[in-house]
Amino acid sequence: MTTATATTATSDVTDLTDLDADIRRDPAAHRVLTGDRPTGPLHLGHYFGSLRNRVHLQRLGVEMFLVIPDYQVITDRDIADHLAEHTENLVVDYLATGIDADRATIFTHSSVPALNQLLLPFLSLVSVAELHRNPTVKDEIAHSSQATVNGLMLTYPVHQAADILFCKADLVPVGKDQLPHLEVARTVARRFNERYPHPDGTTVFPRPRALLSSAPLLLGTDGGKMSKSRNNSVPLAADEDTTARLIKGAKTDTDRRISYDPAARPEVSNLLLLTALCQDRAPEEVAEEIGDGGAAALKRTATEAVNEHLRPIRARRAELAADRGHIRQVLRAGAERANATADATLTEVRAVMGSL
Ligand code: ATP
Ligand code: MG
């Protein structure tokens, strides 16, 4: 599969180009935690931004935790009516794209009490000013359907730190929008370790790293970040005609000569990248092929590429979606495993804090 090339390999953000050899040598030295909010159907941004990397890591033998943060959904909207449906559909998407439920721990926030308890000590390690500065929180507030900013929304990144740290994950495959949250998780881990070391000097938490893909910020049909809640996404579960209609309506520009230039032509470049990812080749090559064909040809090419790439996934999806009993069983088994992990971490946390 294609791996990222455009990201810099600093200590807090990484990509598979840097990590692949290391993981192949010792997959057991790593643990992945990531997840998706149960706010709607997964889309191409999730798939190319994070899901494909998850499947790749799992196939290499890395242990995987997938949280469906149902408590985080109540930060910025009321969708209780659809919560169960969205949650189950996320699991269907995971399994359809290749996550192995026997090896992955897939669970909801609300089913793991000890994870949520970590939020309390973690909140004491973060200042209110730091929470107000978080750009992702600012952005989510801007797109929120709620009239006022509630406390849960502001503390969302700290809750997310608990998600990552309860299972001591060191790798978090996410999109670019999540980098400020990851920074909070790293800060919480560092401050906790400094303040509460084990008596022998060892520390409780690893410092998690964000793992970016080659599509860290896929754009939606309106030119903004593709998001479940912004009515600009191409869902994985959409049928081929709907996919064609959505891509046909995507924003582009009027220059007939198609070129890959993400800074100057973000929308055109986004469709080129999307096509390239589906076909495992370079976006420049796709641009060259389309040449003077204009946006219409580009959209036709992108539609065919997406539909062809997703065809087997969508077929598997339809089969999986028919067996809700199995999906619920996956969530029950995941909750059991996540609870065992969270209980162990909370016991360790309470011990170093002197609570036992
Ligand atoms: P919502 O609108 O409810 O916030 P969302 O589409 O932003 O939904 P999330 O559940 O917030 O999806 O994000 C789940 C994961 O998918 C995160 O790791 C996020 O970074 C990644 N992701 C979401 N959208 C994109 C995108 N357009 N490109 C790349 N990665 C993305
Ligand atoms: Mg989001």
Short mmCIF file of C-alpha atoms and ligand atoms in Angstrom, two decimals:
data_model
loop_
_atom_site.label_atom_id
_atom_site.label_comp_id
_atom_site.label_asym_id
_atom_site.label_seq_id
_atom_site.Cartn_x
_atom_site.Cartn_y
_atom_site.Cartn_z
CA MET A 1 0.00 0.00 0.00
CA THR A 2 1.00 3.62 -0.41
CA THR A 3 2.64 5.15 2.61
CA ALA A 4 3.14 8.76 3.50
CA THR A 5 6.06 10.67 2.11
CA ALA A 6 5.16 14.30 2.69
CA THR A 7 5.25 14.46 6.50
CA THR A 8 8.28 15.35 8.51
CA ALA A 9 9.52 12.74 10.94
CA THR A 10 9.62 14.71 14.15
CA SER A 11 9.33 12.90 17.43
CA ASP A 12 5.62 13.51 17.90
CA VAL A 13 4.38 12.88 14.37
CA THR A 14 5.44 9.98 12.22
CA ASP A 15 4.45 8.03 9.12
CA LEU A 16 4.83 4.49 7.92
CA THR A 17 7.84 5.29 5.78
CA ASP A 18 9.77 5.84 8.98
CA LEU A 19 8.16 3.14 11.01
CA ASP A 20 7.59 0.20 8.73
CA ALA A 21 10.94 -1.54 9.23
CA ASP A 22 10.85 -0.95 12.96
CA ILE A 23 7.34 -2.41 13.26
CA ARG A 24 8.16 -5.42 11.11
CA ARG A 25 11.12 -6.18 13.40
CA ASP A 26 9.04 -6.11 16.56
CA PRO A 27 5.28 -5.56 16.17
CA ALA A 28 4.69 -6.48 19.82
CA ALA A 29 6.64 -3.37 20.91
CA HIS A 30 3.79 -1.19 19.62
CA ARG A 31 0.16 -0.63 20.39
CA VAL A 32 -2.39 1.34 18.38
CA LEU A 33 -5.36 3.30 19.66
CA THR A 34 -7.61 5.32 17.45
CA GLY A 35 -11.31 5.79 16.78
CA ASP A 36 -14.11 7.65 15.10
CA ARG A 37 -16.99 9.56 16.58
CA PRO A 38 -20.38 7.87 16.07
CA THR A 39 -21.77 10.95 14.35
CA GLY A 40 -22.48 9.48 10.91
CA PRO A 41 -21.15 7.17 8.22
CA LEU A 42 -17.41 6.88 7.64
CA HIS A 43 -16.16 8.56 4.48
CA LEU A 44 -13.17 8.60 2.17
CA GLY A 45 -11.32 10.95 4.54
CA HIS A 46 -11.44 8.34 7.28
CA TYR A 47 -10.49 5.57 4.92
CA PHE A 48 -7.43 7.21 3.39
CA GLY A 49 -6.62 9.33 6.46
CA SER A 50 -6.52 6.57 9.03
CA LEU A 51 -8.42 3.34 8.36
CA ARG A 52 -6.05 1.96 5.74
CA ASN A 53 -3.09 2.54 8.03
CA ARG A 54 -4.90 0.73 10.83
CA VAL A 55 -5.51 -2.32 8.66
CA HIS A 56 -1.89 -2.25 7.53
CA LEU A 57 -0.60 -2.06 11.11
CA GLN A 58 -2.87 -4.85 12.24
CA ARG A 59 -1.67 -7.06 9.40
CA LEU A 60 1.89 -6.42 10.58
CA GLY A 61 0.85 -7.81 13.96
CA VAL A 62 0.44 -4.63 16.03
CA GLU A 63 -2.21 -4.83 18.75
CA MET A 64 -5.14 -2.55 17.97
CA PHE A 65 -7.68 -0.70 20.14
CA LEU A 66 -10.54 1.10 18.37
CA VAL A 67 -12.63 3.41 20.53
CA ILE A 68 -16.06 4.60 19.46
CA PRO A 69 -16.29 7.71 21.62
CA ASP A 70 -20.01 7.91 22.28
CA TYR A 71 -19.52 10.29 25.23
CA GLN A 72 -17.66 12.73 22.99
CA VAL A 73 -20.60 13.02 20.66
CA ILE A 74 -22.61 14.80 23.34
CA THR A 75 -20.00 17.56 23.39
CA ASP A 76 -21.41 19.30 20.37
CA ARG A 77 -24.73 17.84 19.29
CA ASP A 78 -27.78 15.85 20.23
CA ILE A 79 -27.92 12.70 18.17
CA ALA A 80 -29.01 10.18 20.78
CA ASP A 81 -31.66 8.92 18.38
CA HIS A 82 -29.03 7.60 16.02
CA LEU A 83 -26.21 6.75 18.40
CA ALA A 84 -26.66 2.96 18.37
CA GLU A 85 -27.11 2.91 14.61
CA HIS A 86 -24.01 5.04 13.98
CA THR A 87 -21.99 2.93 16.40
CA GLU A 88 -22.93 -0.34 14.72
CA ASN A 89 -22.28 1.11 11.29
CA LEU A 90 -18.76 2.12 12.33
CA VAL A 91 -18.07 -1.48 13.30
CA VAL A 92 -19.43 -2.65 9.95
CA ASP A 93 -17.07 -0.24 8.18
CA TYR A 94 -14.09 -1.40 10.25
CA LEU A 95 -14.68 -5.03 9.46
CA ALA A 96 -15.49 -4.35 5.80
CA THR A 97 -12.21 -2.50 5.28
CA GLY A 98 -10.21 -5.35 6.79
CA ILE A 99 -9.99 -4.91 10.57
CA ASP A 100 -9.90 -8.37 12.16
CA ALA A 101 -12.36 -8.30 15.07
CA ASP A 102 -10.77 -11.35 16.69
CA ARG A 103 -7.54 -9.42 17.17
CA ALA A 104 -8.77 -5.83 17.52
CA THR A 105 -10.47 -4.47 20.64
CA ILE A 106 -13.45 -2.43 19.41
CA PHE A 107 -15.43 -0.73 22.18
CA THR A 108 -17.50 2.32 23.15
CA HIS A 109 -16.55 4.92 25.76
CA SER A 110 -19.66 4.33 27.79
CA SER A 111 -18.89 0.63 28.25
CA VAL A 112 -15.52 1.23 29.97
CA PRO A 113 -15.95 3.08 33.29
CA ALA A 114 -12.29 2.92 34.39
CA LEU A 115 -11.17 4.65 31.18
CA ASN A 116 -13.47 7.56 31.94
CA GLN A 117 -12.19 7.80 35.50
CA LEU A 118 -8.72 8.63 34.19
CA LEU A 119 -10.17 11.91 33.03
CA LEU A 120 -10.18 13.24 36.61
CA PRO A 121 -6.44 13.09 37.41
CA PHE A 122 -5.66 14.09 33.81
CA LEU A 123 -7.81 17.23 34.06
CA SER A 124 -5.69 18.36 37.00
CA LEU A 125 -2.62 18.33 34.75
CA VAL A 126 -3.92 20.76 32.11
CA SER A 127 -4.60 24.47 32.48
CA VAL A 128 -7.82 26.12 31.38
CA ALA A 129 -5.81 28.48 29.13
CA GLU A 130 -4.29 25.47 27.35
CA LEU A 131 -7.75 24.08 26.65
CA HIS A 132 -8.96 27.41 25.30
CA ARG A 133 -5.96 27.62 22.95
CA ASN A 134 -6.54 24.21 21.31
CA PRO A 135 -7.21 24.93 17.60
CA THR A 136 -9.17 21.72 17.01
CA VAL A 137 -11.51 22.54 19.87
CA LYS A 138 -11.93 26.06 18.44
CA ASP A 139 -12.79 24.58 15.06
CA GLU A 140 -15.24 22.08 16.53
CA ILE A 141 -16.86 24.88 18.51
CA ALA A 142 -17.21 26.89 15.30
CA HIS A 143 -19.00 23.98 13.61
CA SER A 144 -21.04 22.99 16.62
CA SER A 145 -24.80 23.01 16.48
CA GLN A 146 -24.99 24.04 20.15
CA ALA A 147 -25.59 27.58 21.31
CA THR A 148 -22.97 27.60 24.07
CA VAL A 149 -19.66 25.86 24.71
CA ASN A 150 -20.09 23.22 27.38
CA GLY A 151 -17.41 21.89 29.70
CA LEU A 152 -17.22 18.50 28.04
CA MET A 153 -16.47 20.11 24.70
CA LEU A 154 -13.64 22.13 26.14
CA THR A 155 -12.15 19.08 27.87
CA TYR A 156 -12.57 16.81 24.83
CA PRO A 157 -8.79 16.56 24.19
CA VAL A 158 -8.19 15.48 27.79
CA HIS A 159 -10.84 12.81 27.43
CA GLN A 160 -9.06 11.74 24.29
CA ALA A 161 -5.79 11.56 26.22
CA ALA A 162 -7.53 9.06 28.51
CA ASP A 163 -8.59 7.03 25.44
CA ILE A 164 -5.03 6.84 24.21
CA LEU A 165 -3.28 6.36 27.52
CA PHE A 166 -5.59 3.84 29.21
CA CYS A 167 -4.24 1.15 26.87
CA LYS A 168 -0.73 2.67 26.76
CA ALA A 169 -0.86 3.16 23.01
CA ASP A 170 2.25 4.57 21.37
CA LEU A 171 0.81 4.96 17.85
CA VAL A 172 -2.33 6.87 16.94
CA PRO A 173 -3.29 6.79 13.25
CA VAL A 174 -5.22 10.03 12.75
CA GLY A 175 -5.87 12.85 10.32
CA LYS A 176 -4.07 16.17 10.56
CA ASP A 177 -6.98 17.80 12.40
CA GLN A 178 -6.18 15.63 15.42
CA LEU A 179 -2.57 16.79 15.91
CA PRO A 180 -3.40 19.40 18.58
CA HIS A 181 -5.31 16.72 20.53
CA LEU A 182 -2.37 14.37 20.30
CA GLU A 183 -0.20 17.11 21.70
CA VAL A 184 -2.47 17.30 24.75
CA ALA A 185 -2.18 13.52 25.22
CA ARG A 186 1.62 13.79 25.08
CA THR A 187 1.59 16.66 27.55
CA VAL A 188 -0.68 14.76 29.93
CA ALA A 189 1.53 11.65 29.72
CA ARG A 190 4.69 13.67 30.37
CA ARG A 191 3.25 15.63 33.28
CA PHE A 192 1.69 12.54 34.85
CA ASN A 193 4.96 10.60 34.56
CA GLU A 194 6.92 13.50 36.08
CA ARG A 195 4.54 13.99 38.96
CA TYR A 196 3.74 10.35 39.70
CA PRO A 197 6.66 8.05 38.89
CA HIS A 198 6.78 4.48 40.20
CA PRO A 199 8.98 4.13 43.32
CA ASP A 200 11.69 2.51 41.16
CA GLY A 201 11.72 5.57 38.85
CA THR A 202 9.93 3.93 35.90
CA THR A 203 6.88 5.68 34.49
CA VAL A 204 3.30 4.67 33.80
CA PHE A 205 2.61 6.04 30.32
CA PRO A 206 4.35 6.01 26.93
CA ARG A 207 4.38 9.24 24.89
CA PRO A 208 2.02 8.55 22.02
CA ARG A 209 2.83 9.59 18.47
CA ALA A 210 0.42 10.60 15.72
CA LEU A 211 0.71 8.44 12.65
CA LEU A 212 -0.23 10.40 9.53
CA SER A 213 -1.10 8.87 6.18
CA SER A 214 -0.45 10.27 2.70
CA ALA A 215 -3.91 11.90 2.90
CA PRO A 216 -3.78 13.64 6.27
CA LEU A 217 -6.49 16.11 5.26
CA LEU A 218 -8.78 14.93 2.49
CA LEU A 219 -11.08 17.70 1.30
CA GLY A 220 -14.82 17.34 0.91
CA THR A 221 -16.97 18.33 -2.04
CA ASP A 222 -17.16 21.95 -0.80
CA GLY A 223 -13.38 22.33 -0.56
CA GLY A 224 -13.30 22.18 3.26
CA LYS A 225 -12.16 19.23 5.38
CA MET A 226 -14.27 16.21 4.51
CA SER A 227 -16.37 15.66 7.65
CA LYS A 228 -19.33 13.54 8.62
CA SER A 229 -21.12 16.55 9.95
CA ARG A 230 -20.49 19.09 7.18
CA ASN A 231 -22.57 17.51 4.44
CA ASN A 232 -19.55 17.39 2.12
CA SER A 233 -18.46 13.77 2.33
CA VAL A 234 -18.43 10.71 0.11
CA PRO A 235 -19.45 7.89 2.47
CA LEU A 236 -17.79 4.49 2.13
CA ALA A 237 -21.26 2.98 2.17
CA ALA A 238 -22.65 5.14 -0.66
CA ASP A 239 -23.71 3.29 -3.82
CA GLU A 240 -21.92 3.90 -7.13
CA ASP A 241 -24.50 6.33 -8.52
CA THR A 242 -24.50 8.39 -5.35
CA THR A 243 -20.70 8.46 -5.41
CA ALA A 244 -20.82 9.71 -9.01
CA ARG A 245 -23.34 12.41 -8.11
CA LEU A 246 -21.35 13.59 -5.10
CA ILE A 247 -18.05 13.78 -6.96
CA LYS A 248 -19.74 15.48 -9.93
CA GLY A 249 -20.89 18.21 -7.55
CA ALA A 250 -17.43 18.73 -6.06
CA LYS A 251 -15.94 22.21 -6.17
CA THR A 252 -13.09 22.60 -8.71
CA ASP A 253 -11.68 25.49 -10.74
CA THR A 254 -12.00 26.68 -14.33
CA ASP A 255 -8.49 25.92 -15.63
CA ARG A 256 -8.95 23.10 -18.18
CA ARG A 257 -5.34 22.00 -17.89
CA ILE A 258 -5.31 19.59 -14.95
CA SER A 259 -2.23 19.84 -12.73
CA TYR A 260 -1.26 18.64 -9.26
CA ASP A 261 -0.60 21.75 -7.17
CA PRO A 262 -2.11 21.38 -3.67
CA ALA A 263 -1.25 24.94 -2.60
CA ALA A 264 -2.60 26.79 -5.65
CA ARG A 265 -5.34 24.31 -6.72
CA PRO A 266 -6.48 22.49 -3.58
CA GLU A 267 -9.75 21.06 -4.93
CA VAL A 268 -8.36 19.76 -8.23
CA SER A 269 -5.33 18.35 -6.41
CA ASN A 270 -7.59 16.68 -3.89
CA LEU A 271 -9.44 14.77 -6.63
CA LEU A 272 -6.10 13.82 -8.19
CA LEU A 273 -4.83 12.57 -4.84
CA LEU A 274 -8.02 10.62 -4.26
CA THR A 275 -7.70 8.94 -7.66
CA ALA A 276 -4.02 8.24 -7.09
CA LEU A 277 -4.68 6.67 -3.68
CA CYS A 278 -7.32 4.39 -5.15
CA GLN A 279 -4.98 3.29 -7.92
CA ASP A 280 -1.78 3.25 -5.88
CA ARG A 281 0.10 5.69 -8.10
CA ALA A 282 1.30 9.29 -8.10
CA PRO A 283 -1.20 12.19 -8.44
CA GLU A 284 1.11 13.89 -10.96
CA GLU A 285 0.78 10.87 -13.25
CA VAL A 286 -3.02 11.04 -13.07
CA ALA A 287 -2.87 14.78 -13.90
CA GLU A 288 -0.63 14.10 -16.88
CA GLU A 289 -3.10 11.55 -18.22
CA ILE A 290 -6.08 13.86 -17.98
CA GLY A 291 -4.12 16.74 -19.48
CA ASP A 292 -6.51 19.31 -20.98
CA GLY A 293 -9.63 17.28 -20.23
CA GLY A 294 -10.82 19.73 -17.59
CA ALA A 295 -12.76 19.16 -14.39
CA ALA A 296 -15.40 16.95 -16.00
CA ALA A 297 -12.82 14.38 -17.12
CA LEU A 298 -11.09 14.57 -13.76
CA LYS A 299 -14.35 13.88 -11.96
CA ARG A 300 -15.17 10.94 -14.22
CA THR A 301 -11.72 9.46 -13.58
CA ALA A 302 -12.01 10.00 -9.83
CA THR A 303 -15.49 8.47 -9.70
CA GLU A 304 -14.39 5.35 -11.56
CA ALA A 305 -11.31 4.99 -9.37
CA VAL A 306 -13.27 5.36 -6.12
CA ASN A 307 -16.05 3.01 -7.17
CA GLU A 308 -13.63 0.39 -8.39
CA HIS A 309 -11.47 0.57 -5.28
CA LEU A 310 -14.44 0.39 -2.94
CA ARG A 311 -16.37 -2.32 -4.81
CA PRO A 312 -15.08 -5.29 -2.77
CA ILE A 313 -15.31 -3.30 0.47
CA ARG A 314 -18.89 -2.31 -0.27
CA ALA A 315 -19.81 -5.91 -1.09
CA ARG A 316 -18.37 -7.11 2.21
CA ARG A 317 -20.07 -4.22 3.95
CA ALA A 318 -23.48 -5.28 2.67
CA GLU A 319 -22.95 -8.83 4.00
CA LEU A 320 -21.73 -7.65 7.40
CA ALA A 321 -24.52 -5.10 7.79
CA ALA A 322 -27.08 -7.87 7.51
CA ASP A 323 -25.84 -9.57 10.70
CA ARG A 324 -26.40 -7.05 13.51
CA GLY A 325 -26.10 -9.81 16.12
CA HIS A 326 -22.49 -10.37 15.09
CA ILE A 327 -21.72 -6.64 15.21
CA ARG A 328 -23.11 -6.35 18.73
CA GLN A 329 -21.10 -9.40 19.78
CA VAL A 330 -17.92 -7.71 18.49
CA LEU A 331 -18.71 -4.68 20.68
CA ARG A 332 -19.44 -6.85 23.74
CA ALA A 333 -16.18 -8.78 23.38
CA GLY A 334 -14.30 -5.51 22.81
CA ALA A 335 -15.82 -3.94 25.92
CA GLU A 336 -14.74 -6.91 27.99
CA ARG A 337 -11.14 -6.68 26.81
CA ALA A 338 -11.05 -2.87 27.11
CA ASN A 339 -12.42 -3.05 30.66
CA ALA A 340 -9.69 -5.48 31.73
CA THR A 341 -7.04 -3.15 30.29
CA ALA A 342 -8.60 -0.01 31.79
CA ASP A 343 -9.00 -1.61 35.23
CA ALA A 344 -5.33 -2.58 35.25
CA THR A 345 -4.20 0.92 34.23
CA LEU A 346 -6.48 2.62 36.75
CA THR A 347 -5.12 0.37 39.52
CA GLU A 348 -1.59 1.36 38.52
CA VAL A 349 -2.55 5.06 38.35
CA ARG A 350 -4.18 4.96 41.77
CA ALA A 351 -1.13 3.21 43.22
CA VAL A 352 1.37 5.81 42.00
CA MET A 353 -0.97 8.59 43.13
CA GLY A 354 -1.08 7.04 46.59
CA SER A 355 -4.80 6.32 46.43
CA LEU A 356 -4.66 2.65 47.33
P1 ATP B 1 -17.30 14.95 12.77
O1 ATP B 1 -17.80 15.85 11.70
O2 ATP B 1 -18.38 14.31 13.57
O3 ATP B 1 -16.22 15.56 13.62
P2 ATP B 1 -15.26 13.66 11.19
O4 ATP B 1 -15.59 13.37 9.77
O5 ATP B 1 -14.39 14.84 11.46
O6 ATP B 1 -16.64 13.72 11.98
P3 ATP B 1 -14.04 12.16 13.29
O7 ATP B 1 -14.81 11.04 13.89
O8 ATP B 1 -14.01 13.46 14.00
O9 ATP B 1 -14.60 12.37 11.81
O10 ATP B 1 -12.55 11.69 13.01
C1 ATP B 1 -12.15 10.33 13.03
C2 ATP B 1 -10.76 10.18 12.49
O11 ATP B 1 -10.73 10.40 11.08
C3 ATP B 1 -9.75 11.17 13.06
O12 ATP B 1 -8.51 10.51 13.20
C4 ATP B 1 -9.66 12.23 12.01
O13 ATP B 1 -8.40 12.91 12.02
C5 ATP B 1 -9.79 11.40 10.75
N1 ATP B 1 -10.36 12.21 9.67
C6 ATP B 1 -11.60 12.77 9.68
N2 ATP B 1 -11.80 13.48 8.57
C7 ATP B 1 -10.66 13.38 7.83
C8 ATP B 1 -10.24 13.91 6.56
N3 ATP B 1 -11.05 14.68 5.85
N4 ATP B 1 -9.01 13.59 6.11
C9 ATP B 1 -8.18 12.81 6.84
N5 ATP B 1 -8.51 12.28 8.04
C10 ATP B 1 -9.73 12.56 8.53
MG MG B 2 -14.09 15.46 13.48
#
